[in-house]
JSON list of C-alpha atoms in Angstrom, two decimals:
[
{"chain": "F", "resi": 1, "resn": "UNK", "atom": "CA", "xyz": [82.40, 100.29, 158.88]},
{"chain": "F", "resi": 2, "resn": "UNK", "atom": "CA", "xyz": [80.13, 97.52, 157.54]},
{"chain": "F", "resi": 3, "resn": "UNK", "atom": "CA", "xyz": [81.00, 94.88, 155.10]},
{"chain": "F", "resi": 4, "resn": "UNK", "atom": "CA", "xyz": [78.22, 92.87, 153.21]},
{"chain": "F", "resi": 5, "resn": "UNK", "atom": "CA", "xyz": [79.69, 89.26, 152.32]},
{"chain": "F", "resi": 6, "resn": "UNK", "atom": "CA", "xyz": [78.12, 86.92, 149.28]},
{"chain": "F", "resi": 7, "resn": "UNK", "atom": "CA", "xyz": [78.77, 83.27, 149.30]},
{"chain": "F", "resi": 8, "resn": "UNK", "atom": "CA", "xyz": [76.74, 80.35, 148.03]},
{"chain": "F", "resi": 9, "resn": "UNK", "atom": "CA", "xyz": [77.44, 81.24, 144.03]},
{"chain": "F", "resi": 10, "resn": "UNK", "atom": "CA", "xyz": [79.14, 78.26, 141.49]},
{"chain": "F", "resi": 11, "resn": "UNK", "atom": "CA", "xyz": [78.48, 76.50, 138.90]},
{"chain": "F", "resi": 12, "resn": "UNK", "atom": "CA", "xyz": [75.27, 74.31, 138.68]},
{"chain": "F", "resi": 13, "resn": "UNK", "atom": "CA", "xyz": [73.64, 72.45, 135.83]},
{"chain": "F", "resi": 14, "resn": "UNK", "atom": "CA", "xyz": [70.30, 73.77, 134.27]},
{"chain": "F", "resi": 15, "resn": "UNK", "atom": "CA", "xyz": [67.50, 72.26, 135.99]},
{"chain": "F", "resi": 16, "resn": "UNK", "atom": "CA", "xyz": [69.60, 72.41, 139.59]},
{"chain": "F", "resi": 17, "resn": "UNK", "atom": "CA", "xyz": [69.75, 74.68, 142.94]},
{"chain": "F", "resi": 18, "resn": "UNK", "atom": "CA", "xyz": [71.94, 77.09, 144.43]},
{"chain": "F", "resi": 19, "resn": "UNK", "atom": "CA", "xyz": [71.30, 79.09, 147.53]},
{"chain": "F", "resi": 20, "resn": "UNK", "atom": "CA", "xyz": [72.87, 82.17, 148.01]},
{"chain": "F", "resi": 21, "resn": "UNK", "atom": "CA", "xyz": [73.94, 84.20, 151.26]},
{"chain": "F", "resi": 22, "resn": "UNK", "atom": "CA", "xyz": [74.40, 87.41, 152.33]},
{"chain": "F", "resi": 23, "resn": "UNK", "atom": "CA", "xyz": [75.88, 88.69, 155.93]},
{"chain": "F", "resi": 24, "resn": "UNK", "atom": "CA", "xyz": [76.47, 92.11, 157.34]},
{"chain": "F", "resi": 25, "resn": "UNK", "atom": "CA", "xyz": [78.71, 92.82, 159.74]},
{"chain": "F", "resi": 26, "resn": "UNK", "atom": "CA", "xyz": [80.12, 95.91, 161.66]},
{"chain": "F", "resi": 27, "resn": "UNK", "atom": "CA", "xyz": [78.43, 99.07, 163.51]},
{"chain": "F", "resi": 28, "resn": "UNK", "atom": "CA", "xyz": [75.38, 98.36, 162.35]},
{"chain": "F", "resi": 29, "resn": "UNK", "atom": "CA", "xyz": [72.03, 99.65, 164.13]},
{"chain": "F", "resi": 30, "resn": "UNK", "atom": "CA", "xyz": [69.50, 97.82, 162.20]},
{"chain": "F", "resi": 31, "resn": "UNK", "atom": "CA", "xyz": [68.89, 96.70, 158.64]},
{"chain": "F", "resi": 32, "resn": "UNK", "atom": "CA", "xyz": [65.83, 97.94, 156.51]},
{"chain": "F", "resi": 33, "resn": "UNK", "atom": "CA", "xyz": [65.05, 96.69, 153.02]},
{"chain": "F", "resi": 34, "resn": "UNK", "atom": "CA", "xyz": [68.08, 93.57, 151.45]},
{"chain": "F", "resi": 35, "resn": "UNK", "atom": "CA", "xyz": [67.80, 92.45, 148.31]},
{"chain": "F", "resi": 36, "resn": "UNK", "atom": "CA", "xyz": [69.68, 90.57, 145.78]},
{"chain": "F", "resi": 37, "resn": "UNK", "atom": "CA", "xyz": [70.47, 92.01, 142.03]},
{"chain": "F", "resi": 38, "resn": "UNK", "atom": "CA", "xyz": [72.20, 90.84, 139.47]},
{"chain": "F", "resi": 39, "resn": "UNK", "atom": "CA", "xyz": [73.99, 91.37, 136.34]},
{"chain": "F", "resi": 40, "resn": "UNK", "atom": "CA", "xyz": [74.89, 89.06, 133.56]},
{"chain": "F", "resi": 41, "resn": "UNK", "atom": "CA", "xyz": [78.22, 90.02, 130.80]},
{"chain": "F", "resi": 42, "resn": "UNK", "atom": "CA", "xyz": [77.22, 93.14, 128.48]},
{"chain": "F", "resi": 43, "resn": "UNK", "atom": "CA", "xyz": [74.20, 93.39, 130.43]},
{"chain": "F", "resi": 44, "resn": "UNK", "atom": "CA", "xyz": [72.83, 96.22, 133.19]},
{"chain": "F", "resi": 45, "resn": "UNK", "atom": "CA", "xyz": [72.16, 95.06, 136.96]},
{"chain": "F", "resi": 46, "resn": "UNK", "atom": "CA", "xyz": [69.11, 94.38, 137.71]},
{"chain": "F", "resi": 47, "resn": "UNK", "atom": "CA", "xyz": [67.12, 93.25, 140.47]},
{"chain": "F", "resi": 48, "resn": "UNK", "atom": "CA", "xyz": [65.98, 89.86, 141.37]},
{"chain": "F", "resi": 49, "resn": "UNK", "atom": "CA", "xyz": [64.22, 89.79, 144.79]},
{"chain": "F", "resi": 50, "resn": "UNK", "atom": "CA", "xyz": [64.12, 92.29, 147.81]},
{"chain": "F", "resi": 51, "resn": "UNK", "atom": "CA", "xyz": [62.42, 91.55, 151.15]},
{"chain": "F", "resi": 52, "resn": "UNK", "atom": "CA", "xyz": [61.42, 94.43, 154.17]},
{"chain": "F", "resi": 53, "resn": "UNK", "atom": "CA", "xyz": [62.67, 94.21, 157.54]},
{"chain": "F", "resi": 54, "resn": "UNK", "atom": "CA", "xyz": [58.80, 93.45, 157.97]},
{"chain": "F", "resi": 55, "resn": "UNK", "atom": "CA", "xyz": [59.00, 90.06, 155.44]},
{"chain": "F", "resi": 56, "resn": "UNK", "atom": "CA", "xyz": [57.56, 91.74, 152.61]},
{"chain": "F", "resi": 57, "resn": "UNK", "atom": "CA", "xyz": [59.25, 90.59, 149.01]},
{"chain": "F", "resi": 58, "resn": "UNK", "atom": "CA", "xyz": [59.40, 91.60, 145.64]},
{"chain": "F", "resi": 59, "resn": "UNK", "atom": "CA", "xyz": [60.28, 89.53, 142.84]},
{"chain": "F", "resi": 60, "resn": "UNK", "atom": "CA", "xyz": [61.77, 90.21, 139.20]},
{"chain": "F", "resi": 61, "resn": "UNK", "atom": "CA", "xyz": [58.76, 88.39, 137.10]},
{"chain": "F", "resi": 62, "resn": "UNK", "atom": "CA", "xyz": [61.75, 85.96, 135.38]},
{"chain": "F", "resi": 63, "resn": "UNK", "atom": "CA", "xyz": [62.34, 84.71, 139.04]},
{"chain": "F", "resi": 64, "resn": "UNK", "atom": "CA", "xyz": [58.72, 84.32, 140.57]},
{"chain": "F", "resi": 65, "resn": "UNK", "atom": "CA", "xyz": [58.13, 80.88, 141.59]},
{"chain": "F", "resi": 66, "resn": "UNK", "atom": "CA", "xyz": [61.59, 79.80, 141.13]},
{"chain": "F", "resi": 67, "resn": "UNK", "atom": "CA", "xyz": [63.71, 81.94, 143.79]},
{"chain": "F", "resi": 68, "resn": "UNK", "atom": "CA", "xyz": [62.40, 82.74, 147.19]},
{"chain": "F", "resi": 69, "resn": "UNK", "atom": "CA", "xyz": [63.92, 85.49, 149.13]},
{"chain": "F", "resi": 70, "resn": "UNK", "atom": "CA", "xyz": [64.28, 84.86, 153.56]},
{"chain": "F", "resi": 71, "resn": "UNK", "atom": "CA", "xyz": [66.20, 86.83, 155.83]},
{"chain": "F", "resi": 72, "resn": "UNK", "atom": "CA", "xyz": [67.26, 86.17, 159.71]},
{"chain": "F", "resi": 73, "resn": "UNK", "atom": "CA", "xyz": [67.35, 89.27, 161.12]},
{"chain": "F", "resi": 74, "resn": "UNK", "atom": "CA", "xyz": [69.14, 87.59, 164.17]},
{"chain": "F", "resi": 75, "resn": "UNK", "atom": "CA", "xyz": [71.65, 86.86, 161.82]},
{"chain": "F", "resi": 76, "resn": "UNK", "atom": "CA", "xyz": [71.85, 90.04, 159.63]},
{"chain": "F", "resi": 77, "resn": "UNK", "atom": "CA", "xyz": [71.62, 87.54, 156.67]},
{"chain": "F", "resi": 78, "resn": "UNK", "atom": "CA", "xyz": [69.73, 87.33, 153.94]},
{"chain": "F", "resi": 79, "resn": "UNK", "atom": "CA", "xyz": [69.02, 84.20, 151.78]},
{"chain": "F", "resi": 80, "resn": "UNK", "atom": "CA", "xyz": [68.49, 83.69, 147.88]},
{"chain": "F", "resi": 81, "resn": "UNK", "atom": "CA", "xyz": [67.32, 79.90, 147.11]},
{"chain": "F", "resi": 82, "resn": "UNK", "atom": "CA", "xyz": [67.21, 79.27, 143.83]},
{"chain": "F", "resi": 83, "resn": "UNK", "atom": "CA", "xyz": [65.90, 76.18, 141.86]},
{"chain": "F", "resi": 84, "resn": "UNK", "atom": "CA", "xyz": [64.89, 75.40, 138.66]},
{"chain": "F", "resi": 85, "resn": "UNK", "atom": "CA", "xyz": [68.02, 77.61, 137.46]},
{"chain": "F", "resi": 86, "resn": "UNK", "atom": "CA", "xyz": [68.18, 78.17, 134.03]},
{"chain": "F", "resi": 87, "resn": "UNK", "atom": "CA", "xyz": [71.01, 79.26, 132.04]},
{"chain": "F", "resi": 88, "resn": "UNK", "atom": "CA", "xyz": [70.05, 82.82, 131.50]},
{"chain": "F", "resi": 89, "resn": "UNK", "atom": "CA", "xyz": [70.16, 82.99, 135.15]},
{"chain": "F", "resi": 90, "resn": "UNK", "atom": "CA", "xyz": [73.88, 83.17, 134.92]},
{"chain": "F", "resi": 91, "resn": "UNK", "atom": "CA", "xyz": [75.28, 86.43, 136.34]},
{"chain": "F", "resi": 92, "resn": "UNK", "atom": "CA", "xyz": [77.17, 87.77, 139.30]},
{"chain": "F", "resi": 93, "resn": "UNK", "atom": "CA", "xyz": [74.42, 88.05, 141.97]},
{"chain": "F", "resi": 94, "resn": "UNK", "atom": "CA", "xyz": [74.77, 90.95, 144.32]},
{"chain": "F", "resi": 95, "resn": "UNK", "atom": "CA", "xyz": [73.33, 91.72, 147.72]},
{"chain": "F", "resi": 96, "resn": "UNK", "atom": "CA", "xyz": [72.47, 95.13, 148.76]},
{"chain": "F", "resi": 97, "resn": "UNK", "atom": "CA", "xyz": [70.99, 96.31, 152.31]},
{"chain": "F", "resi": 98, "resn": "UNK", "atom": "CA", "xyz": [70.34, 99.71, 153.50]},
{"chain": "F", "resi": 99, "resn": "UNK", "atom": "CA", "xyz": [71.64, 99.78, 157.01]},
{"chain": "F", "resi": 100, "resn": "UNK", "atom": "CA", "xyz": [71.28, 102.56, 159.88]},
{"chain": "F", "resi": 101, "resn": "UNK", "atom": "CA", "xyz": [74.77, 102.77, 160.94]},
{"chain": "F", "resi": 102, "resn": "UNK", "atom": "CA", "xyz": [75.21, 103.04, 165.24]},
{"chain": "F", "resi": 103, "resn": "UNK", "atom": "CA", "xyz": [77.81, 106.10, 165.03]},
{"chain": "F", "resi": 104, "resn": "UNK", "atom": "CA", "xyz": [76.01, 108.50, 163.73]},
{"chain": "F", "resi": 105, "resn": "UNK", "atom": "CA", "xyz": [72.88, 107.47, 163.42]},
{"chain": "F", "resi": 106, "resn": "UNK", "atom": "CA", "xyz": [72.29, 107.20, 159.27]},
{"chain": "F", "resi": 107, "resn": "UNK", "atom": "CA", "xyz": [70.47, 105.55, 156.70]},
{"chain": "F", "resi": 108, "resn": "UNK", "atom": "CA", "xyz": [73.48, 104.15, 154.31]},
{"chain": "F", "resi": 109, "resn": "UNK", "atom": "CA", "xyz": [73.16, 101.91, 151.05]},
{"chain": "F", "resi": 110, "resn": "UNK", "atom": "CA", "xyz": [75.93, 99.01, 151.16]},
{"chain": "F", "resi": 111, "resn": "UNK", "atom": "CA", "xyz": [76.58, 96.60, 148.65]},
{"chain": "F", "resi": 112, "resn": "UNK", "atom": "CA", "xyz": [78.46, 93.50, 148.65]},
{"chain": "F", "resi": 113, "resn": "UNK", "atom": "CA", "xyz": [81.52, 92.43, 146.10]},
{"chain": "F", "resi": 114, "resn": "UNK", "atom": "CA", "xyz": [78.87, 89.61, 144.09]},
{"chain": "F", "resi": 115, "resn": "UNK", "atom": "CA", "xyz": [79.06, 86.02, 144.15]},
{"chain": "F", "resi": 116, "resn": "UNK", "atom": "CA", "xyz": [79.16, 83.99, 140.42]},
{"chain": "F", "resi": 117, "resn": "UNK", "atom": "CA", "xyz": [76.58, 81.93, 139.37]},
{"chain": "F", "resi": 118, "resn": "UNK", "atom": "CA", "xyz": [76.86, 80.08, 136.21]},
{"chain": "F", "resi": 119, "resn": "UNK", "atom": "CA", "xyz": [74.52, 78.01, 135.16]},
{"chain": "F", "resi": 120, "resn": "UNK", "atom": "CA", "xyz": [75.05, 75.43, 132.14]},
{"chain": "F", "resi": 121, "resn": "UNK", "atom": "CA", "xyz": [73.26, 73.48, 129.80]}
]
């Protein structure tokens, strides 16, 4: 099995920083894409930023210039730094990762449980 775990989320003022992780654990072969969504009460989830197992990101316009997406594929993390938060950033944040699982060999979509992020004024 494989388990994607979130921490890094809380409460911050607007203005501030938070920086959010994401680790996967288990029978894992290697990771492709990981990205981070998230989804905000009465709203739909949405993404924020995804990066390749290559480095290559994508960011939700909103977020460009204020988050920055890493990874350490040593690790099997992958990072969310956010400044300049703003209070319509608040939200649970999600990770995702697709993952080719060692026994058998497949391409499988995981996503973690979400980490809160709440972000005052």
């Amino acid at each position: 099995q494989v388990q994607l775990v979130e921490s890094g989320g809380g409460l911050v003022q607007a203005g501030g920083s938070l920086r959010l992780s994401c680790t996967a654990s288990g029978s894992i072969f290697s990771i492709n894409d990981m990205g981070w969504y998230r989804q905000a009460p009465g709203k739909e989830r949405e993404l924020v930023a995804t990066i390749s197992s290559g480095g290559t990101t994508n960011y939700l316009d909103s977020v460009k210039g204020r988050f920055a997406i890493s990874r350490d594929n040593a690790k099997n993390t992958v990072y969310l730094q956010m400044n300049s938060l703003k209070p319509e950033d608040t939200a649970v944040y999600y990770c995702k990762a697709k993952i080719i699982i060692a026994i058998p060999a497949k391409l499988m979509e995981y996503w973690g449980k979400g980490t809160l992020v709440t972000v005052s004024s």
